Coordinates of C-alpha atoms in Angstrom, one line a residue:
M1 CA 67.9 64.4 -17.5
L2 CA 64.5 62.6 -16.9
D3 CA 66.0 60.7 -14.2
V4 CA 67.0 64.0 -12.4
L5 CA 63.5 65.5 -12.9
A6 CA 61.9 62.3 -11.6
K7 CA 64.0 62.5 -8.6
I8 CA 63.4 66.1 -7.9
I9 CA 59.7 65.6 -8.2
S10 CA 59.7 62.6 -6.0
S11 CA 61.8 64.5 -3.4
I12 CA 58.7 66.8 -2.7
V13 CA 56.7 63.8 -1.5
S14 CA 59.6 62.1 0.4
S15 CA 61.8 64.6 2.1
D16 CA 60.1 67.8 1.4
T17 CA 56.5 67.1 2.5
I18 CA 56.1 70.0 4.7
I19 CA 56.6 72.2 1.6
L20 CA 54.1 70.1 -0.3
I21 CA 51.5 70.4 2.6
V22 CA 51.9 74.3 2.9
A23 CA 51.7 74.5 -1.0
V24 CA 48.4 72.6 -1.0
L25 CA 47.2 74.8 1.8
T26 CA 48.2 77.9 0.0
G27 CA 46.5 76.6 -3.3
V28 CA 43.1 76.0 -1.4
I29 CA 43.4 79.5 0.2
F30 CA 44.0 81.1 -3.1
W31 CA 40.9 79.2 -4.5
N32 CA 39.0 80.5 -1.6
I33 CA 40.3 84.1 -2.3
I34 CA 39.2 83.9 -6.0
K35 CA 35.7 82.7 -5.0
K36 CA 35.4 85.5 -2.4
K37 CA 36.6 88.2 -5.0
N38 CA 34.1 86.8 -7.5
E39 CA 31.3 87.1 -5.0
F40 CA 32.3 90.5 -4.0
R41 CA 32.6 91.5 -7.8
T42 CA 29.2 89.9 -8.7
N43 CA 27.3 91.3 -5.6
F44 CA 29.0 94.7 -4.5
Y45 CA 26.8 97.1 -6.5
K46 CA 23.7 95.1 -5.6
W47 CA 24.5 95.1 -1.9
K48 CA 25.3 98.9 -2.3
Q49 CA 22.0 99.7 -4.0
E50 CA 20.1 97.6 -1.3
R51 CA 22.1 99.5 1.4
R52 CA 23.5 96.4 3.0
F53 CA 26.6 98.0 4.3
K54 CA 27.1 95.7 7.0
K55 CA 27.3 92.8 4.6
I56 CA 29.8 94.7 2.5
N57 CA 31.8 95.4 5.7
A58 CA 31.9 91.6 6.6
K59 CA 32.8 90.5 3.1
T60 CA 35.6 93.1 3.0
G61 CA 37.0 91.9 6.2
S62 CA 36.9 88.4 5.2
L63 CA 38.6 89.0 1.9
K64 CA 41.3 91.2 3.5
K65 CA 41.8 88.5 6.3
W66 CA 42.2 85.5 3.7
H67 CA 44.3 87.7 1.3
N68 CA 46.6 88.6 4.2
I69 CA 46.9 84.9 5.2
F70 CA 47.7 84.1 1.4
I71 CA 50.6 86.8 1.3
T72 CA 51.9 85.5 4.6
L73 CA 52.1 82.0 3.3
I74 CA 53.9 83.0 0.4
S75 CA 56.6 84.3 2.5
F76 CA 56.9 81.0 4.3
F77 CA 58.3 79.1 1.2
P78 CA 61.8 80.3 1.0
L79 CA 62.0 79.9 4.9
L80 CA 60.7 76.3 4.5
G81 CA 63.3 75.7 1.8
M82 CA 66.1 77.0 3.9
L83 CA 64.7 74.8 6.8
G84 CA 64.9 71.8 4.6
T85 CA 68.3 72.5 3.6
V86 CA 69.5 72.9 7.0
V87 CA 67.9 69.6 8.2
A88 CA 69.3 67.8 5.1
L89 CA 72.8 69.1 6.0
L90 CA 72.5 68.3 9.5
K91 CA 71.8 64.6 8.5
L92 CA 75.3 64.6 6.8
D93 CA 77.5 62.0 8.2
L94 CA 80.9 62.7 6.8
T95 CA 82.3 59.4 8.1
E96 CA 80.0 57.4 5.8
A97 CA 80.5 56.7 2.1
N98 CA 80.0 59.1 -0.6
D99 CA 76.6 58.2 -1.6
S100 CA 75.1 59.3 1.6
V101 CA 76.7 62.7 1.5
K102 CA 75.4 63.1 -2.1
N103 CA 71.9 62.1 -1.2
N104 CA 71.7 64.5 1.8
F105 CA 73.2 67.3 -0.2
F106 CA 70.7 66.5 -3.1
D107 CA 67.9 66.7 -0.5
A108 CA 69.2 70.1 0.7
L109 CA 69.1 71.5 -2.7
T110 CA 65.8 70.1 -3.8
S111 CA 64.4 71.7 -0.5
T112 CA 65.6 75.0 -1.4
A113 CA 64.6 74.7 -4.9
W114 CA 60.9 73.6 -4.0
G115 CA 60.7 76.7 -1.7
I116 CA 61.8 79.1 -4.4
V117 CA 59.5 77.4 -7.0
F118 CA 56.3 77.6 -4.7
S119 CA 57.2 81.2 -3.6
L120 CA 57.5 82.4 -7.1
G121 CA 54.5 80.5 -8.4
F122 CA 52.2 81.9 -5.7
K123 CA 53.8 85.4 -6.0
G124 CA 52.9 85.4 -9.5
A125 CA 49.3 84.2 -8.9
N126 CA 49.0 87.0 -6.4
A127 CA 50.0 89.6 -8.9
F128 CA 47.0 88.5 -11.0
I129 CA 44.4 89.2 -8.1
E130 CA 46.0 91.8 -5.8
T131 CA 45.0 94.9 -7.6
E132 CA 41.5 93.9 -8.2
I133 CA 41.2 92.9 -4.5
Q134 CA 42.7 96.1 -3.3
D135 CA 40.3 98.1 -5.6
Y136 CA 37.4 96.3 -3.9
I137 CA 38.7 96.8 -0.6
D138 CA 39.1 100.6 -1.3
K139 CA 35.7 101.1 -2.7
A140 CA 34.1 99.1 0.2
E141 CA 36.1 101.0 2.9
K142 CA 35.0 104.4 1.1
L143 CA 31.4 103.3 1.2
I144 CA 31.6 102.1 4.8
E145 CA 33.3 105.3 5.9
E146 CA 30.3 107.3 4.1
N147 CA 27.6 105.2 5.7
E148 CA 29.3 104.8 9.2
D149 CA 26.2 105.3 11.0
E150 CA 24.3 102.5 9.5
V151 CA 27.1 100.0 9.5
F152 CA 27.9 100.5 13.2
S153 CA 24.4 101.3 14.4
D154 CA 24.3 98.1 16.7
A155 CA 27.6 98.9 18.3
K156 CA 26.4 102.5 19.2
K157 CA 23.2 101.2 20.6
V158 CA 25.2 98.8 23.0
T159 CA 27.7 101.6 24.1
L160 CA 24.9 104.1 24.9

């Protein structure tokens, strides 16, 4: 059992490297979102009190952008898993010995497994932050709408 587990884990480095790279990138983006969300939570009412609506607008846009990128990356994992499966199956040379077929078939299965594992993991992580992020975005958008003249005052000067 430990041998199989070790082989699965080693496959992420050897044959499923692209999934590992996207997983690391997704983790970094998740960490960035957590930092932005915490900054927003800490400063929102202070910015509101100081009437820094442009700052709220900019921070809201940044939070939305990075959260959308994160959600999009989550959906990549099953697709990357399927891609790895197809690539591994295309490498099959049925004229060779059985060991080659077994190894390529194992690579195909681990690729699919890693895609599913990372997709589920990041989807679960998103469940912890999505509601709070959406609440902040809704509050900010309402505040921005109520103070539209101040937020977009520079744009109005340019168009006049």
